[in-house]
């Protein structure tokens, strides 16, 4: 049975059909604040998918970019009185250490937008040359009237797109635009902002073109899977498609996978609302595997609200799994139940739209079946292997908390 995954563009769970080398691009962070649980939940989704693809014999080339110049990092650096690249370096180091603590393997590459400026300038020039972009007031905009498929990913109506673009920094009321939905490819820098020379005037890149450039540079024309949080579907990914396809004439990605948002205190966790739960704070009080399990107990497409009790449930599950795994090193252990049906359940759950909660239920059941006895001495070793598939290493003793 092939892996099946929900595809945002097709709005259905479809066979993913991975090639031997899976080219994957997941939008990374803007490094201006610490890693919160929403980031962790998103990147965990792809981490588990990659582990399962590798088990099936595929190689996965994950590229996760760093948006180190955009409309959010510059004001934050100004407010802190530091250079934006220093802020990016410091936050990237914290992000990497949080991700590593949660057991996430590093991506193959982490391109930074500021290092991709020559490629970005090249793409903007190509879009000007082929009539998909225009210059106005020192900036360059994408002309959405030249791309009728705009909206094919999000399936939003025009009114919805205008409203959501306004909420997400798209400035539909910018008077320099011909159409409210036209978006910035290159913008004139404010006097205290960084600027790069370009044939169409000095400035800095728009957010969406950064990812088109880094995707194309890393993976070529059509990648196998493009991911990110659901808040990136529009306008970010919709605009990436418009730019990339207007240049290459080919689809940007074969499959679009998005992970849902995490709420806290009744609202989506976001910087602007200030309702963030930081991974680094939880790591001070809990075993990283308990945090990982607590997050993975929610399906990646089901948005959820984080409660402190989530962590308790993650801890309890970790304790049960560790207790069963420990039987393997107990000389008096006679055996547990046959692990094969549980292993089948774990893999079947992962292969059906990455249903990690159902996979964890099967792991939990296997742990009980080991503790209740039987004649399968290999059962604890099988549990260790299956837990690795969701990125939980049961060979290390529990940390207090
Ligand atoms: Zn992106």
mmCIF file of C-alpha atoms and ligand atoms in Angstrom:
data_model
loop_
_atom_site.group_PDB
_atom_site.id
_atom_site.type_symbol
_atom_site.label_atom_id
_atom_site.label_comp_id
_atom_site.label_asym_id
_atom_site.label_seq_id
_atom_site.Cartn_x
_atom_site.Cartn_y
_atom_site.Cartn_z
ATOM 1 C CA UNK A 1 0.000 0.000 0.000
ATOM 2 C CA UNK A 2 1.417 3.397 -0.913
ATOM 3 C CA UNK A 3 1.590 6.314 1.508
ATOM 4 C CA UNK A 4 -1.484 8.499 1.185
ATOM 5 C CA UNK A 5 -1.457 12.155 2.197
ATOM 6 C CA UNK A 6 -3.936 15.027 2.077
ATOM 7 C CA UNK A 7 -3.060 17.433 -0.724
ATOM 8 C CA UNK A 8 -4.144 21.024 -0.105
ATOM 9 C CA UNK A 9 -4.462 21.861 -3.802
ATOM 10 C CA UNK A 10 -6.584 18.794 -4.652
ATOM 11 C CA UNK A 11 -8.481 18.915 -1.329
ATOM 12 C CA UNK A 12 -8.336 15.137 -0.942
ATOM 13 C CA UNK A 13 -6.227 12.349 0.535
ATOM 14 C CA UNK A 14 -4.309 10.978 -2.443
ATOM 15 C CA UNK A 15 -1.444 8.494 -2.993
ATOM 16 C CA UNK A 16 1.819 10.388 -2.532
ATOM 17 C CA UNK A 17 3.953 8.127 -4.774
ATOM 18 C CA UNK A 18 7.424 9.134 -3.551
ATOM 19 C CA UNK A 19 10.359 8.714 -5.958
ATOM 20 C CA UNK A 20 13.628 7.146 -4.669
ATOM 21 C CA UNK A 21 14.919 10.633 -3.823
ATOM 22 C CA UNK A 22 12.131 12.787 -2.379
ATOM 23 C CA UNK A 23 12.751 16.510 -2.857
ATOM 24 C CA UNK A 24 11.021 18.315 -0.018
ATOM 25 C CA UNK A 25 10.852 22.015 0.846
ATOM 26 C CA UNK A 26 9.328 23.249 4.088
ATOM 27 C CA UNK A 27 9.119 26.965 4.803
ATOM 28 C CA UNK A 28 11.282 27.782 7.784
ATOM 29 C CA UNK A 29 11.172 30.448 10.427
ATOM 30 C CA UNK A 30 11.778 34.160 10.431
ATOM 31 C CA UNK A 31 14.418 34.188 13.172
ATOM 32 C CA UNK A 32 13.285 37.092 15.303
ATOM 33 C CA UNK A 33 11.803 35.290 18.309
ATOM 34 C CA UNK A 34 12.070 31.969 20.121
ATOM 35 C CA UNK A 35 10.632 28.699 18.866
ATOM 36 C CA UNK A 36 7.073 28.194 20.072
ATOM 37 C CA UNK A 37 4.927 25.074 20.117
ATOM 38 C CA UNK A 38 3.284 26.011 16.814
ATOM 39 C CA UNK A 39 6.671 25.832 15.059
ATOM 40 C CA UNK A 40 7.505 22.586 16.845
ATOM 41 C CA UNK A 41 4.200 20.960 15.841
ATOM 42 C CA UNK A 42 4.735 21.934 12.184
ATOM 43 C CA UNK A 43 8.294 20.646 11.917
ATOM 44 C CA UNK A 44 7.466 17.454 13.845
ATOM 45 C CA UNK A 45 4.922 16.592 11.156
ATOM 46 C CA UNK A 46 7.574 16.536 8.435
ATOM 47 C CA UNK A 47 10.102 14.859 10.715
ATOM 48 C CA UNK A 48 7.807 11.848 11.217
ATOM 49 C CA UNK A 49 6.930 11.726 7.524
ATOM 50 C CA UNK A 50 10.644 11.685 6.640
ATOM 51 C CA UNK A 51 11.340 8.874 9.137
ATOM 52 C CA UNK A 52 8.609 6.739 7.572
ATOM 53 C CA UNK A 53 9.761 7.483 4.000
ATOM 54 C CA UNK A 54 13.312 6.521 4.965
ATOM 55 C CA UNK A 55 12.065 3.283 6.505
ATOM 56 C CA UNK A 56 10.380 2.551 3.166
ATOM 57 C CA UNK A 57 13.759 2.932 1.470
ATOM 58 C CA UNK A 58 13.509 6.486 0.151
ATOM 59 C CA UNK A 59 16.097 9.180 0.547
ATOM 60 C CA UNK A 60 14.668 12.555 1.543
ATOM 61 C CA UNK A 61 16.336 15.861 0.714
ATOM 62 C CA UNK A 62 14.695 18.350 3.079
ATOM 63 C CA UNK A 63 15.382 22.015 2.447
ATOM 64 C CA UNK A 64 14.126 24.424 5.096
ATOM 65 C CA UNK A 65 14.799 28.073 4.441
ATOM 66 C CA UNK A 66 15.508 30.921 6.820
ATOM 67 C CA UNK A 67 13.640 34.166 6.177
ATOM 68 C CA UNK A 68 16.344 36.447 7.536
ATOM 69 C CA UNK A 69 15.105 39.598 5.843
ATOM 70 C CA UNK A 70 11.403 40.516 5.752
ATOM 71 C CA UNK A 71 8.829 42.881 7.217
ATOM 72 C CA UNK A 72 8.935 41.302 10.682
ATOM 73 C CA UNK A 73 12.625 40.838 11.473
ATOM 74 C CA UNK A 74 13.655 44.404 10.522
ATOM 75 C CA UNK A 75 11.341 46.236 13.002
ATOM 76 C CA UNK A 76 12.243 43.751 15.750
ATOM 77 C CA UNK A 77 15.985 44.329 15.207
ATOM 78 C CA UNK A 78 15.385 48.080 15.208
ATOM 79 C CA UNK A 79 13.447 47.810 18.459
ATOM 80 C CA UNK A 80 16.263 45.805 20.074
ATOM 81 C CA UNK A 81 18.937 48.123 18.648
ATOM 82 C CA UNK A 82 20.835 45.277 16.978
ATOM 83 C CA UNK A 83 21.765 44.396 13.410
ATOM 84 C CA UNK A 84 19.074 42.179 11.860
ATOM 85 C CA UNK A 85 21.646 39.556 10.831
ATOM 86 C CA UNK A 86 22.990 39.325 14.388
ATOM 87 C CA UNK A 87 19.435 38.858 15.629
ATOM 88 C CA UNK A 88 18.904 36.162 12.976
ATOM 89 C CA UNK A 89 22.123 34.337 13.955
ATOM 90 C CA UNK A 90 21.231 34.321 17.645
ATOM 91 C CA UNK A 91 17.660 33.137 17.071
ATOM 92 C CA UNK A 92 18.740 30.513 14.539
ATOM 93 C CA UNK A 93 21.134 29.044 17.118
ATOM 94 C CA UNK A 94 18.283 28.862 19.664
ATOM 95 C CA UNK A 95 15.911 27.382 17.089
ATOM 96 C CA UNK A 96 18.414 24.677 16.135
ATOM 97 C CA UNK A 97 19.034 23.745 19.736
ATOM 98 C CA UNK A 98 15.262 23.536 20.471
ATOM 99 C CA UNK A 99 14.712 21.375 17.381
ATOM 100 C CA UNK A 100 17.619 19.105 18.246
ATOM 101 C CA UNK A 101 16.360 18.712 21.811
ATOM 102 C CA UNK A 102 12.988 17.594 20.441
ATOM 103 C CA UNK A 103 14.743 14.877 18.439
ATOM 104 C CA UNK A 104 14.332 16.479 15.018
ATOM 105 C CA UNK A 105 16.954 15.628 12.461
ATOM 106 C CA UNK A 106 18.523 18.647 10.732
ATOM 107 C CA UNK A 107 17.487 19.461 7.154
ATOM 108 C CA UNK A 108 19.867 18.763 4.285
ATOM 109 C CA UNK A 109 20.259 22.498 3.816
ATOM 110 C CA UNK A 110 19.019 25.714 5.368
ATOM 111 C CA UNK A 111 19.373 28.440 2.747
ATOM 112 C CA UNK A 112 19.128 32.031 3.992
ATOM 113 C CA UNK A 113 17.219 34.635 2.028
ATOM 114 C CA UNK A 114 20.028 37.190 2.338
ATOM 115 C CA UNK A 115 22.384 34.741 0.650
ATOM 116 C CA UNK A 116 19.930 34.127 -2.208
ATOM 117 C CA UNK A 117 19.614 37.773 -3.302
ATOM 118 C CA UNK A 118 21.407 37.304 -6.679
ATOM 119 C CA UNK A 119 18.952 34.494 -7.567
ATOM 120 C CA UNK A 120 16.021 36.607 -6.350
ATOM 121 C CA UNK A 121 17.102 39.578 -8.495
ATOM 122 C CA UNK A 122 17.394 37.231 -11.453
ATOM 123 C CA UNK A 123 13.831 35.913 -10.947
ATOM 124 C CA UNK A 124 12.360 39.385 -10.552
ATOM 125 C CA UNK A 125 14.088 40.471 -13.761
ATOM 126 C CA UNK A 126 12.719 37.406 -15.574
ATOM 127 C CA UNK A 127 9.181 38.220 -14.385
ATOM 128 C CA UNK A 128 9.603 41.812 -15.632
ATOM 129 C CA UNK A 129 10.933 40.546 -18.962
ATOM 130 C CA UNK A 130 8.119 38.060 -19.539
ATOM 131 C CA UNK A 131 5.358 40.506 -18.641
ATOM 132 C CA UNK A 132 4.277 39.031 -15.267
ATOM 133 C CA UNK A 133 5.566 41.992 -13.244
ATOM 134 C CA UNK A 134 5.637 45.775 -13.345
ATOM 135 C CA UNK A 135 7.572 48.563 -11.677
ATOM 136 C CA UNK A 136 5.851 51.261 -9.635
ATOM 137 C CA UNK A 137 7.098 53.790 -7.118
ATOM 138 C CA UNK A 138 10.554 52.190 -6.774
ATOM 139 C CA UNK A 139 9.153 48.703 -6.165
ATOM 140 C CA UNK A 140 8.294 45.737 -8.397
ATOM 141 C CA UNK A 141 4.940 43.948 -8.182
ATOM 142 C CA UNK A 142 3.624 40.678 -9.553
ATOM 143 C CA UNK A 143 0.684 41.309 -11.910
ATOM 144 C CA UNK A 144 -1.931 38.709 -10.934
ATOM 145 C CA UNK A 145 -4.026 39.479 -14.019
ATOM 146 C CA UNK A 146 -1.357 37.494 -15.918
ATOM 147 C CA UNK A 147 -1.892 34.380 -13.781
ATOM 148 C CA UNK A 148 -5.566 33.305 -13.903
ATOM 149 C CA UNK A 149 -4.869 30.229 -11.741
ATOM 150 C CA UNK A 150 -4.160 32.496 -8.732
ATOM 151 C CA UNK A 151 -6.290 30.961 -5.944
ATOM 152 C CA UNK A 152 -5.898 27.358 -7.121
ATOM 153 C CA UNK A 153 -4.130 26.292 -3.936
ATOM 154 C CA UNK A 154 -6.185 28.063 -1.277
ATOM 155 C CA UNK A 155 -9.518 27.861 -3.149
ATOM 156 C CA UNK A 156 -10.425 31.235 -1.654
ATOM 157 C CA UNK A 157 -12.743 33.631 -3.442
ATOM 158 C CA UNK A 158 -11.316 36.967 -4.518
ATOM 159 C CA UNK A 159 -12.981 38.721 -1.549
ATOM 160 C CA UNK A 160 -11.506 36.219 0.879
ATOM 161 C CA UNK A 161 -8.064 36.637 -0.690
ATOM 162 C CA UNK A 162 -8.211 40.426 -0.329
ATOM 163 C CA UNK A 163 -9.333 40.171 3.300
ATOM 164 C CA UNK A 164 -6.703 37.587 4.273
ATOM 165 C CA UNK A 165 -3.920 39.373 2.363
ATOM 166 C CA UNK A 166 -4.686 42.466 4.459
ATOM 167 C CA UNK A 167 -4.439 40.434 7.679
ATOM 168 C CA UNK A 168 -1.111 38.890 6.655
ATOM 169 C CA UNK A 169 0.857 41.942 5.602
ATOM 170 C CA UNK A 170 -0.132 41.925 1.905
ATOM 171 C CA UNK A 171 -1.150 45.622 1.906
ATOM 172 C CA UNK A 172 -4.021 45.382 -0.643
ATOM 173 C CA UNK A 173 -4.574 49.148 -0.268
ATOM 174 C CA UNK A 174 -1.042 50.043 -1.486
ATOM 175 C CA UNK A 175 -1.799 52.794 -4.067
ATOM 176 C CA UNK A 176 1.108 51.755 -6.305
ATOM 177 C CA UNK A 177 -0.619 48.449 -7.132
ATOM 178 C CA UNK A 178 -2.796 47.964 -10.187
ATOM 179 C CA UNK A 179 -4.804 45.267 -8.414
ATOM 180 C CA UNK A 180 -5.319 44.833 -4.667
ATOM 181 C CA UNK A 181 -4.004 41.255 -4.943
ATOM 182 C CA UNK A 182 -0.787 42.132 -6.782
ATOM 183 C CA UNK A 183 2.055 41.377 -4.406
ATOM 184 C CA UNK A 184 5.533 42.744 -3.818
ATOM 185 C CA UNK A 185 8.481 41.105 -5.557
ATOM 186 C CA UNK A 186 10.996 43.800 -4.734
ATOM 187 C CA UNK A 187 10.519 46.764 -2.487
ATOM 188 C CA UNK A 188 12.239 50.071 -2.094
ATOM 189 C CA UNK A 189 14.039 49.968 1.270
ATOM 190 C CA UNK A 190 13.282 52.501 3.981
ATOM 191 C CA UNK A 191 16.333 54.695 4.823
ATOM 192 C CA UNK A 192 17.408 52.499 7.779
ATOM 193 C CA UNK A 193 16.728 49.189 6.045
ATOM 194 C CA UNK A 194 19.208 47.010 4.139
ATOM 195 C CA UNK A 195 19.232 47.490 0.361
ATOM 196 C CA UNK A 196 20.758 45.548 -2.512
ATOM 197 C CA UNK A 197 21.533 46.870 -5.963
ATOM 198 C CA UNK A 198 19.352 45.607 -8.785
ATOM 199 C CA UNK A 199 18.757 46.627 -12.428
ATOM 200 C CA UNK A 200 15.256 47.763 -11.397
ATOM 201 C CA UNK A 201 16.521 49.886 -8.514
ATOM 202 C CA UNK A 202 18.018 49.316 -5.061
ATOM 203 C CA UNK A 203 15.797 47.601 -2.523
ATOM 204 C CA UNK A 204 15.076 44.372 -0.705
ATOM 205 C CA UNK A 205 13.206 41.188 -1.685
ATOM 206 C CA UNK A 206 9.524 40.576 -1.116
ATOM 207 C CA UNK A 207 8.795 37.623 1.145
ATOM 208 C CA UNK A 208 7.268 35.207 -1.389
ATOM 209 C CA UNK A 209 9.976 35.534 -4.058
ATOM 210 C CA UNK A 210 12.577 34.508 -1.481
ATOM 211 C CA UNK A 211 11.067 31.016 -1.254
ATOM 212 C CA UNK A 212 10.592 30.700 -5.025
ATOM 213 C CA UNK A 213 14.283 31.469 -5.478
ATOM 214 C CA UNK A 214 15.506 29.140 -2.722
ATOM 215 C CA UNK A 215 13.195 26.314 -3.904
ATOM 216 C CA UNK A 216 14.380 26.598 -7.500
ATOM 217 C CA UNK A 217 18.034 26.836 -6.490
ATOM 218 C CA UNK A 218 17.827 23.798 -4.199
ATOM 219 C CA UNK A 219 15.451 21.496 -6.013
ATOM 220 C CA UNK A 220 15.008 22.637 -9.606
ATOM 221 C CA UNK A 221 11.666 23.000 -11.342
ATOM 222 C CA UNK A 222 9.108 20.738 -9.670
ATOM 223 C CA UNK A 223 9.679 19.425 -6.178
ATOM 224 C CA UNK A 224 7.887 16.408 -4.708
ATOM 225 C CA UNK A 225 6.409 17.940 -1.588
ATOM 226 C CA UNK A 226 6.086 21.521 -0.391
ATOM 227 C CA UNK A 227 5.115 22.070 3.216
ATOM 228 C CA UNK A 228 4.528 24.628 5.917
ATOM 229 C CA UNK A 229 1.831 25.738 8.333
ATOM 230 C CA UNK A 230 -1.728 26.359 7.112
ATOM 231 C CA UNK A 231 -1.197 30.096 7.669
ATOM 232 C CA UNK A 232 1.231 30.011 4.722
ATOM 233 C CA UNK A 233 -1.273 28.651 2.181
ATOM 234 C CA UNK A 234 -2.357 32.161 1.343
ATOM 235 C CA UNK A 235 -0.845 34.463 0.320
ATOM 236 C CA UNK A 236 2.646 32.955 0.689
ATOM 237 C CA UNK A 237 2.357 29.618 -1.135
ATOM 238 C CA UNK A 238 -0.287 30.840 -3.568
ATOM 239 C CA UNK A 239 2.131 33.599 -4.590
ATOM 240 C CA UNK A 240 5.108 31.240 -4.730
ATOM 241 C CA UNK A 241 3.176 29.134 -7.264
ATOM 242 C CA UNK A 242 2.329 32.200 -9.371
ATOM 243 C CA UNK A 243 5.961 33.357 -9.481
ATOM 244 C CA UNK A 244 7.618 30.005 -10.044
ATOM 245 C CA UNK A 245 5.161 28.729 -12.642
ATOM 246 C CA UNK A 246 5.266 32.046 -14.523
ATOM 247 C CA UNK A 247 9.011 31.512 -14.914
ATOM 248 C CA UNK A 248 9.313 27.748 -15.457
ATOM 249 C CA UNK A 249 5.940 27.004 -17.049
ATOM 250 C CA UNK A 250 5.712 23.990 -14.762
ATOM 251 C CA UNK A 251 4.059 23.234 -11.418
ATOM 252 C CA UNK A 252 6.098 24.273 -8.374
ATOM 253 C CA UNK A 253 5.247 21.142 -6.366
ATOM 254 C CA UNK A 254 3.581 17.788 -6.983
ATOM 255 C CA UNK A 255 2.068 17.757 -3.519
ATOM 256 C CA UNK A 256 1.147 20.467 -0.978
ATOM 257 C CA UNK A 257 1.046 19.485 2.671
ATOM 258 C CA UNK A 258 0.105 21.902 5.462
ATOM 259 C CA UNK A 259 -0.006 21.440 9.187
ATOM 260 C CA UNK A 260 -2.703 23.099 11.292
ATOM 261 C CA UNK A 261 -2.248 25.851 13.839
ATOM 262 C CA UNK A 262 -1.837 25.475 17.591
ATOM 263 C CA UNK A 263 -3.926 27.699 19.839
ATOM 264 C CA UNK A 264 -3.346 28.793 23.410
ATOM 265 C CA UNK A 265 -5.605 30.798 25.679
ATOM 266 C CA UNK A 266 -8.435 30.451 23.166
ATOM 267 C CA UNK A 267 -6.605 31.935 20.149
ATOM 268 C CA UNK A 268 -4.106 30.848 17.503
ATOM 269 C CA UNK A 269 -0.622 30.993 19.017
ATOM 270 C CA UNK A 270 0.984 34.034 17.472
ATOM 271 C CA UNK A 271 3.603 36.622 18.120
ATOM 272 C CA UNK A 272 1.162 39.483 17.679
ATOM 273 C CA UNK A 273 -1.223 38.111 20.333
ATOM 274 C CA UNK A 274 1.628 37.325 22.721
ATOM 275 C CA UNK A 275 0.095 33.923 23.652
ATOM 276 C CA UNK A 276 3.188 31.883 22.867
ATOM 277 C CA UNK A 277 4.350 28.773 24.683
ATOM 278 C CA UNK A 278 8.094 28.489 24.100
ATOM 279 C CA UNK A 279 9.753 25.138 23.557
ATOM 280 C CA UNK A 280 12.751 26.279 25.624
ATOM 281 C CA UNK A 281 10.504 26.936 28.653
ATOM 282 C CA UNK A 282 8.905 23.488 28.436
ATOM 283 C CA UNK A 283 12.332 21.867 28.048
ATOM 284 C CA UNK A 284 13.273 23.267 31.469
ATOM 285 C CA UNK A 285 10.503 21.303 33.164
ATOM 286 C CA UNK A 286 9.870 18.250 30.983
ATOM 287 C CA UNK A 287 11.569 15.378 29.197
ATOM 288 C CA UNK A 288 11.804 16.419 25.531
ATOM 289 C CA UNK A 289 10.212 13.113 24.498
ATOM 290 C CA UNK A 290 7.141 13.891 26.614
ATOM 291 C CA UNK A 291 6.793 17.252 24.792
ATOM 292 C CA UNK A 292 7.176 15.473 21.464
ATOM 293 C CA UNK A 293 4.549 12.853 22.359
ATOM 294 C CA UNK A 294 2.191 15.513 23.712
ATOM 295 C CA UNK A 295 2.314 17.344 20.366
ATOM 296 C CA UNK A 296 2.133 14.177 18.257
ATOM 297 C CA UNK A 297 -1.050 13.096 20.018
ATOM 298 C CA UNK A 298 -2.814 15.654 17.779
ATOM 299 C CA UNK A 299 -3.272 14.918 14.093
ATOM 300 C CA UNK A 300 -1.318 17.329 11.909
ATOM 301 C CA UNK A 301 -4.440 18.540 10.102
ATOM 302 C CA UNK A 302 -6.513 19.062 13.238
ATOM 303 C CA UNK A 303 -5.800 22.428 14.803
ATOM 304 C CA UNK A 304 -5.807 22.168 18.570
ATOM 305 C CA UNK A 305 -5.543 24.230 21.683
ATOM 306 C CA UNK A 306 -2.595 23.475 23.921
ATOM 307 C CA UNK A 307 -3.404 22.930 27.577
ATOM 308 C CA UNK A 308 -0.915 22.260 30.338
ATOM 309 C CA UNK A 309 -2.629 18.857 30.756
ATOM 310 C CA UNK A 310 -1.319 17.923 27.280
ATOM 311 C CA UNK A 311 2.146 17.701 28.789
ATOM 312 C CA UNK A 312 0.858 15.431 31.574
ATOM 313 C CA UNK A 313 -0.557 13.071 28.971
ATOM 314 C CA UNK A 314 2.722 13.106 27.034
ATOM 315 C CA UNK A 315 4.603 12.284 30.249
ATOM 316 C CA UNK A 316 2.224 9.451 31.151
ATOM 317 C CA UNK A 317 2.515 7.901 27.676
ATOM 318 C CA UNK A 318 6.318 8.155 27.828
ATOM 319 C CA UNK A 319 6.320 6.405 31.233
ATOM 320 C CA UNK A 320 4.195 3.521 29.888
ATOM 321 C CA UNK A 321 6.400 3.112 26.809
ATOM 322 C CA UNK A 322 9.612 3.210 28.863
ATOM 323 C CA UNK A 323 8.279 0.661 31.356
ATOM 324 C CA UNK A 324 7.526 -1.784 28.537
ATOM 325 C CA UNK A 325 10.820 -1.089 26.751
ATOM 326 C CA UNK A 326 12.736 -1.729 30.010
ATOM 327 C CA UNK A 327 11.420 -5.320 30.056
ATOM 328 C CA UNK A 328 13.878 -6.003 27.253
ATOM 329 C CA UNK A 329 16.817 -5.582 29.650
ATOM 330 C CA UNK A 330 15.178 -7.542 32.488
ATOM 331 C CA UNK A 331 16.682 -11.093 32.650
ATOM 332 C CA UNK A 332 13.468 -12.366 34.280
ATOM 333 C CA UNK A 333 11.285 -11.148 31.382
ATOM 334 C CA UNK A 334 9.640 -14.222 29.809
ATOM 335 C CA UNK A 335 7.997 -12.432 26.886
ATOM 336 C CA UNK A 336 5.078 -10.288 25.784
ATOM 337 C CA UNK A 337 2.316 -10.562 23.220
ATOM 338 C CA UNK A 338 3.084 -11.001 19.520
ATOM 339 C CA UNK A 339 4.178 -7.496 18.420
ATOM 340 C CA UNK A 340 3.449 -8.002 14.702
ATOM 341 C CA UNK A 341 -0.215 -6.921 14.664
ATOM 342 C CA UNK A 342 0.745 -3.764 16.586
ATOM 343 C CA UNK A 343 3.567 -3.012 14.160
ATOM 344 C CA UNK A 344 1.143 -3.345 11.274
ATOM 345 C CA UNK A 345 -1.245 -0.925 12.976
ATOM 346 C CA UNK A 346 1.520 1.645 13.532
ATOM 347 C CA UNK A 347 2.659 1.584 9.893
ATOM 348 C CA UNK A 348 -0.868 1.498 8.486
ATOM 349 C CA UNK A 349 -1.758 4.571 10.578
ATOM 350 C CA UNK A 350 1.308 6.506 9.411
ATOM 351 C CA UNK A 351 0.630 5.592 5.793
ATOM 352 C CA UNK A 352 -2.941 6.880 5.914
ATOM 353 C CA UNK A 353 -2.460 10.647 5.983
ATOM 354 C CA UNK A 354 0.217 10.461 8.671
ATOM 355 C CA UNK A 355 -2.191 9.528 11.457
ATOM 356 C CA UNK A 356 0.363 9.723 14.259
ATOM 357 C CA UNK A 357 -2.253 9.764 17.071
ATOM 358 C CA UNK A 358 -3.524 6.370 15.879
ATOM 359 C CA UNK A 359 0.058 5.114 15.588
ATOM 360 C CA UNK A 360 0.691 6.214 19.189
ATOM 361 C CA UNK A 361 -2.442 4.338 20.330
ATOM 362 C CA UNK A 362 -1.040 1.185 18.736
ATOM 363 C CA UNK A 363 2.325 1.776 20.470
ATOM 364 C CA UNK A 364 0.540 2.293 23.770
ATOM 365 C CA UNK A 365 -1.409 -0.955 23.245
ATOM 366 C CA UNK A 366 1.802 -2.795 22.433
ATOM 367 C CA UNK A 367 3.340 -1.485 25.666
ATOM 368 C CA UNK A 368 0.366 -2.888 27.632
ATOM 369 C CA UNK A 369 0.584 -6.172 25.759
ATOM 370 C CA UNK A 370 4.276 -6.476 26.680
ATOM 371 C CA UNK A 371 3.591 -5.822 30.347
ATOM 372 C CA UNK A 372 0.714 -8.305 30.451
ATOM 373 C CA UNK A 373 3.002 -11.190 29.436
ATOM 374 C CA UNK A 374 3.309 -13.749 26.666
ATOM 375 C CA UNK A 375 6.005 -15.722 24.927
ATOM 376 C CA UNK A 376 7.425 -13.143 22.497
ATOM 377 C CA UNK A 377 10.756 -12.109 23.929
ATOM 378 C CA UNK A 378 11.402 -9.838 20.936
ATOM 379 C CA UNK A 379 8.409 -7.604 21.742
ATOM 380 C CA UNK A 380 10.339 -4.865 23.654
ATOM 381 C CA UNK A 381 12.910 -4.610 20.828
ATOM 382 C CA UNK A 382 10.057 -4.193 18.352
ATOM 383 C CA UNK A 383 8.595 -1.440 20.545
ATOM 384 C CA UNK A 384 11.955 0.390 20.486
ATOM 385 C CA UNK A 385 12.043 0.220 16.711
ATOM 386 C CA UNK A 386 8.467 1.419 16.289
ATOM 387 C CA UNK A 387 9.019 4.286 18.738
ATOM 388 C CA UNK A 388 12.028 5.380 16.667
ATOM 389 C CA UNK A 389 9.666 5.704 13.745
ATOM 390 C CA UNK A 390 7.919 8.569 15.554
ATOM 391 C CA UNK A 391 11.277 9.888 16.760
ATOM 392 C CA UNK A 392 11.119 8.718 20.371
ATOM 393 C CA UNK A 393 14.260 7.006 21.673
ATOM 394 C CA UNK A 394 13.255 4.589 24.435
ATOM 395 C CA UNK A 395 16.825 3.463 25.169
ATOM 396 C CA UNK A 396 17.440 6.518 27.353
ATOM 397 C CA UNK A 397 16.089 6.576 30.913
ATOM 398 C CA UNK A 398 13.307 9.019 31.807
ATOM 399 C CA UNK A 399 14.296 12.502 32.849
ATOM 400 C CA UNK A 400 12.540 13.782 35.900
ATOM 401 C CA UNK A 401 9.567 15.918 35.016
HETATM 402 ZN ZN1 LIG B 1 8.247 30.072 2.253
#
